[in-house]
């Protein structure tokens, strides 16, 4: 109902505006942005089977062949972060209209601090999909935290055996994402895989790991450390946490960061890497007061010179799930926005296809939402960027 109402409001507006839009920007042949929710599906519902108590931590990506892969953690016995899990995956070969039944990639049995998602990154050169995750992140009833990866070379149908990246990176608690890694499209360091995440709560900060050979070898790149580093934190300390990088059209990497202890504001931290993820200089750090945030993992996506952002847009609570967009590489945000769910909502991830004119009109969002609690369901939302036209 809301959708129809929106559409009828937008149609007359678009008819007037579109000519003006293309006149303003000759490079774009699409009309003005007016994102519209066109399809929604509950991909996972918590608490309906005996095997899984809670589904959390949504990740979504397109594959090089144009399929969609959606992932999440299936927490077996409770909603806790420290809970036995498996990694659930669903696949769609028709751009999200229908989905495969759930299958799983890895299962940690009864281990309470076993698997932790994670980042999915697509390597267009190697035509592979890589999932980077952690085992024993919290070092709770286990000793060594390790960063691991599995890889699919057949469009997400099957996965390699796990590889232990801590053998190359050293042993340190590092939780990738949650969200998407990037493959650099532009210089500097074209084709590089960049996966960013955060450390333990004490040794927190944003850290990126890099691979210049399609995931065969990895090394540590940029770090933006918390203050005081490796010491217990208190309210309002500087504590960069979960993050989502995107590559901008100038080849720099913008990293949108959860401001865990609400240093400076109840809003997002943003930092930029100018050297392909080697460094995150403090000179490039700012606080985006327009992106109010309750301290959560948010979604960000760059597409054809525009930047999209999703989070529960509220200073204290995880409610009011909202999509926003920027025409200035995240320096400012358009006044218009699209509220996708007024109630409880949490983590989110976004992807898009660029292969054909029709595909390029959409973005695809996977997010946590519920009626009483944000972890009740994981929802897939398809958004038409140009008002359904
Ligand atoms: C991963 O490698 C590190 C370093 O060699 C080792 O300490 C750790 O036990 C390994 N983890 C797993 C899960 O095999
Ligand atoms: C939802 O978020 C938007 C963007 O920050 C804000 O303008 C709006 O007031 C919020 N609505 C509620 C009910 O919090
Ligand atoms: C689509 O994305 C791929 C990978 O990032 C890139 O190589 C290609 O040039 C893009 N195509 C268009 C039409 O933008
Ligand atoms: C799942 O069920 C348990 C036990 O009935 C309940 O405590 C919990 O709130 C439920 N979780 C969700 C997400 O509905």
Short mmCIF file of N, CA, C and O in Angstrom, two decimals, residues 13 35 76 80 89 118 121 129 146 159 164 188-189 208 213 217 221 229 235 239 242 252 269 280 312 316 333 350 369:
data_model
loop_
_atom_site.label_atom_id
_atom_site.label_comp_id
_atom_site.label_asym_id
_atom_site.label_seq_id
_atom_site.Cartn_x
_atom_site.Cartn_y
_atom_site.Cartn_z
N UNK A 13 5.77 14.01 -10.63
CA UNK A 13 7.02 14.72 -10.34
C UNK A 13 8.09 14.33 -11.36
O UNK A 13 8.76 15.18 -11.94
N UNK A 35 14.55 6.56 -5.26
CA UNK A 35 14.48 5.15 -4.89
C UNK A 35 13.10 4.73 -4.37
O UNK A 35 12.45 5.47 -3.62
N UNK A 76 22.58 -21.48 16.72
CA UNK A 76 21.77 -22.68 16.94
C UNK A 76 20.89 -22.62 18.19
O UNK A 76 19.73 -23.00 18.15
N UNK A 80 22.85 -15.22 21.14
CA UNK A 80 24.15 -14.67 21.54
C UNK A 80 25.21 -14.69 20.43
O UNK A 80 25.24 -15.61 19.62
N UNK A 89 23.42 -20.12 3.57
CA UNK A 89 23.50 -19.43 2.28
C UNK A 89 22.27 -19.75 1.45
O UNK A 89 21.71 -20.84 1.54
N UNK A 118 31.74 -11.60 9.12
CA UNK A 118 32.44 -12.09 7.95
C UNK A 118 32.26 -11.06 6.83
O UNK A 118 31.49 -10.11 6.86
N UNK A 121 33.72 -11.17 -0.69
CA UNK A 121 34.36 -10.32 -1.69
C UNK A 121 34.44 -11.11 -3.00
O UNK A 121 34.75 -12.30 -3.00
N UNK A 129 34.33 -16.17 -5.65
CA UNK A 129 33.66 -15.53 -4.52
C UNK A 129 34.36 -16.03 -3.27
O UNK A 129 34.50 -17.24 -3.06
N UNK A 146 41.58 -17.11 14.83
CA UNK A 146 42.18 -17.24 13.50
C UNK A 146 41.27 -16.65 12.43
O UNK A 146 40.05 -16.81 12.49
N UNK A 159 32.03 -24.92 -2.14
CA UNK A 159 33.04 -24.10 -1.45
C UNK A 159 34.27 -24.93 -1.15
O UNK A 159 34.17 -26.12 -0.84
N UNK A 164 43.55 -21.17 6.53
CA UNK A 164 43.87 -20.39 7.71
C UNK A 164 44.77 -19.20 7.33
O UNK A 164 45.97 -19.37 7.12
N UNK A 188 45.00 3.71 -7.28
CA UNK A 188 46.18 2.86 -7.12
C UNK A 188 45.80 1.43 -6.76
O UNK A 188 44.77 1.21 -6.16
N UNK A 189 46.65 0.49 -7.17
CA UNK A 189 46.52 -0.93 -6.82
C UNK A 189 45.25 -1.55 -7.38
O UNK A 189 44.49 -2.20 -6.67
N UNK A 208 42.60 -3.34 7.88
CA UNK A 208 42.32 -3.91 6.56
C UNK A 208 43.40 -4.93 6.22
O UNK A 208 44.57 -4.73 6.54
N UNK A 213 46.95 -10.99 -5.23
CA UNK A 213 47.00 -12.16 -6.13
C UNK A 213 45.72 -12.99 -5.99
O UNK A 213 45.76 -14.21 -5.85
N UNK A 217 47.67 -14.94 -1.37
CA UNK A 217 48.43 -14.48 -0.20
C UNK A 217 47.81 -13.18 0.31
O UNK A 217 47.27 -12.37 -0.47
N UNK A 221 47.25 -4.49 6.07
CA UNK A 221 47.33 -3.14 5.51
C UNK A 221 47.01 -2.11 6.56
O UNK A 221 47.57 -2.14 7.67
N UNK A 229 44.60 2.48 23.09
CA UNK A 229 44.68 1.19 22.41
C UNK A 229 45.08 0.09 23.39
O UNK A 229 45.95 0.30 24.23
N UNK A 235 32.88 5.01 28.22
CA UNK A 235 31.96 5.75 27.36
C UNK A 235 32.68 6.95 26.73
O UNK A 235 33.51 7.58 27.37
N UNK A 239 36.64 4.74 19.48
CA UNK A 239 36.63 3.28 19.34
C UNK A 239 36.01 2.84 18.00
O UNK A 239 34.86 2.41 17.94
N UNK A 242 33.00 -2.02 13.66
CA UNK A 242 32.58 -2.65 12.40
C UNK A 242 32.50 -1.62 11.27
O UNK A 242 32.09 -0.48 11.50
N UNK A 252 40.02 6.31 -4.50
CA UNK A 252 40.23 6.27 -3.05
C UNK A 252 39.21 5.32 -2.44
O UNK A 252 38.22 4.95 -3.09
N UNK A 269 31.41 7.40 11.89
CA UNK A 269 32.77 7.85 11.60
C UNK A 269 33.04 7.50 10.15
O UNK A 269 32.61 6.44 9.69
N UNK A 280 45.12 4.52 6.73
CA UNK A 280 43.89 5.29 6.98
C UNK A 280 44.31 6.51 7.80
O UNK A 280 44.22 6.50 9.03
N UNK A 312 19.75 1.66 10.80
CA UNK A 312 18.63 2.10 11.62
C UNK A 312 18.95 3.53 12.06
O UNK A 312 19.84 3.74 12.91
N UNK A 316 19.79 6.42 19.44
CA UNK A 316 19.92 5.52 20.60
C UNK A 316 19.49 4.08 20.27
O UNK A 316 20.09 3.14 20.76
N UNK A 333 24.41 14.56 2.00
CA UNK A 333 23.37 13.58 1.70
C UNK A 333 22.13 14.30 1.22
O UNK A 333 21.80 15.39 1.71
N UNK A 350 24.49 -4.27 1.14
CA UNK A 350 23.88 -3.88 -0.14
C UNK A 350 24.73 -4.33 -1.31
O UNK A 350 25.95 -4.27 -1.23
N UNK A 369 15.45 -7.28 10.66
CA UNK A 369 14.33 -6.48 11.14
C UNK A 369 13.28 -7.36 11.83
O UNK A 369 13.24 -8.58 11.62
#
